[in-house]
PDB file of C-alpha atoms in Angstrom:
ATOM      1  CA  PHE Q  25      -6.235   0.154 -12.442  1.00  0.00           C
ATOM      2  CA  ARG Q  26      -8.601   0.212  -9.476  1.00  0.00           C
ATOM      3  CA  LYS Q  27     -11.164  -2.118 -11.087  1.00  0.00           C
ATOM      4  CA  ASN Q  28      -8.999  -5.078 -11.013  1.00  0.00           C
ATOM      5  CA  TYR Q  29      -7.420  -5.648  -7.450  1.00  0.00           C
ATOM      6  CA  ALA Q  30      -4.921  -7.999  -8.861  1.00  0.00           C
ATOM      7  CA  ILE Q  31      -3.429  -5.420 -11.004  1.00  0.00           C
ATOM      8  CA  LEU Q  32      -3.405  -2.902  -8.159  1.00  0.00           C
ATOM      9  CA  ARG Q  33      -1.630  -5.245  -5.962  1.00  0.00           C
ATOM     10  CA  GLY Q  34       0.887  -6.032  -8.663  1.00  0.00           C
ATOM     11  CA  LEU Q  35       1.659  -2.310  -9.185  1.00  0.00           C
ATOM     12  CA  MET Q  36       2.041  -1.593  -5.404  1.00  0.00           C
ATOM     13  CA  PHE Q  37       4.542  -4.506  -4.807  1.00  0.00           C
ATOM     14  CA  ASN Q  38       6.367  -3.779  -7.969  1.00  0.00           C
ATOM     15  CA  PRO Q  39       9.753  -1.723  -7.160  1.00  0.00           C
ATOM     16  CA  LYS Q  40       9.790  -0.124 -10.572  1.00  0.00           C
ATOM     17  CA  THR Q  41       6.304   1.444 -10.290  1.00  0.00           C
ATOM     18  CA  PRO Q  42       6.693   5.123  -9.728  1.00  0.00           C
ATOM     19  CA  LEU Q  43       6.292   6.373  -6.185  1.00  0.00           C
ATOM     20  CA  GLU Q  44       3.702   8.903  -7.349  1.00  0.00           C
ATOM     21  CA  VAL Q  45       1.422   6.236  -8.635  1.00  0.00           C
ATOM     22  CA  THR Q  46       1.778   3.838  -5.713  1.00  0.00           C
ATOM     23  CA  LEU Q  47       1.119   6.704  -3.125  1.00  0.00           C
ATOM     24  CA  HIS Q  48      -2.019   7.476  -4.962  1.00  0.00           C
ATOM     25  CA  LEU Q  49      -3.232   3.938  -4.895  1.00  0.00           C
ATOM     26  CA  LEU Q  50      -2.242   3.150  -1.260  1.00  0.00           C
ATOM     27  CA  PRO Q  51      -5.694   4.045   0.369  1.00  0.00           C
ATOM     28  CA  HIS Q  52      -7.535   1.265  -1.989  1.00  0.00           C
ATOM     29  CA  VAL Q  53      -5.073  -1.581  -0.520  1.00  0.00           C
ATOM     30  CA  LYS Q  54      -6.646  -4.267   1.704  1.00  0.00           C
ATOM     31  CA  PRO Q  55      -5.453  -4.484   5.311  1.00  0.00           C
ATOM     32  CA  LEU Q  56      -3.320  -7.648   4.885  1.00  0.00           C
ATOM     33  CA  ASP Q  57      -1.430  -6.299   1.840  1.00  0.00           C
ATOM     34  CA  LEU Q  58      -0.930  -3.077   3.669  1.00  0.00           C
ATOM     35  CA  LYS Q  59       0.790  -5.042   6.312  1.00  0.00           C
ATOM     36  CA  PHE Q  60       2.890  -6.903   3.941  1.00  0.00           C
ATOM     37  CA  LEU Q  61       3.873  -3.612   2.136  1.00  0.00           C
ATOM     38  CA  SER Q  62       5.087  -2.121   5.398  1.00  0.00           C
ATOM     39  CA  THR Q  63       7.540  -4.999   5.791  1.00  0.00           C
ATOM     40  CA  ASN Q  64       8.424  -5.416   2.246  1.00  0.00           C
ATOM     41  CA  LYS Q  65      12.228  -4.435   1.668  1.00  0.00           C
ATOM     42  CA  ASN Q  66      11.768  -4.189  -2.232  1.00  0.00           C
ATOM     43  CA  VAL Q  67       9.715  -1.317  -2.224  1.00  0.00           C
ATOM     44  CA  ALA Q  68      10.692   2.320  -1.551  1.00  0.00           C
ATOM     45  CA  ASP Q  69      11.212   3.631   1.957  1.00  0.00           C
ATOM     46  CA  THR Q  70       8.520   6.275   1.471  1.00  0.00           C
ATOM     47  CA  LEU Q  71       6.023   3.824   0.525  1.00  0.00           C
ATOM     48  CA  ARG Q  72       6.813   1.553   3.342  1.00  0.00           C
ATOM     49  CA  THR Q  73       6.687   4.500   5.760  1.00  0.00           C
ATOM     50  CA  ALA Q  74       3.222   5.691   4.332  1.00  0.00           C
ATOM     51  CA  ALA Q  75       1.879   2.035   4.546  1.00  0.00           C
ATOM     52  CA  THR Q  76       2.716   1.857   8.088  1.00  0.00           C
ATOM     53  CA  ARG Q  77       1.228   5.292   8.928  1.00  0.00           C
ATOM     54  CA  LEU Q  78      -1.994   4.179   7.001  1.00  0.00           C
ATOM     55  CA  GLN Q  79      -2.099   1.013   8.860  1.00  0.00           C
ATOM     56  CA  ARG Q  80      -1.935   2.625  12.194  1.00  0.00           C
ATOM     57  CA  GLN Q  81      -4.418   5.221  11.271  1.00  0.00           C
ATOM     58  CA  ARG Q  82      -7.015   2.416  10.109  1.00  0.00           C
ATOM     59  CA  SER Q  83      -6.521   0.593  13.406  1.00  0.00           C
ATOM     60  CA  VAL Q  84      -7.225   3.646  15.555  1.00  0.00           C
ATOM     61  CA  GLU Q  85     -10.275   4.338  13.397  1.00  0.00           C
ATOM     62  CA  ARG Q  86     -11.506   0.772  14.142  1.00  0.00           C
ATOM     63  CA  GLY Q  87     -10.995   1.116  17.891  1.00  0.00           C
ATOM     64  CA  SER Q  88     -13.089   4.254  18.135  1.00  0.00           C
TER      65      SER Q  88
END
């Protein structure tokens, strides 16, 4: 799935994709899509929280 970013993005934004799969693919998502994931109400709460946490972590790493 990781070779084609369009497929990866589609899986991430699909609410029927198993949470286990989406959490495994989360580190490969681009920053803009990560921002959209953190505000998307159609995805699982756990995924939204993990996306927000990863977004904050990446912004802290850039600042250092």
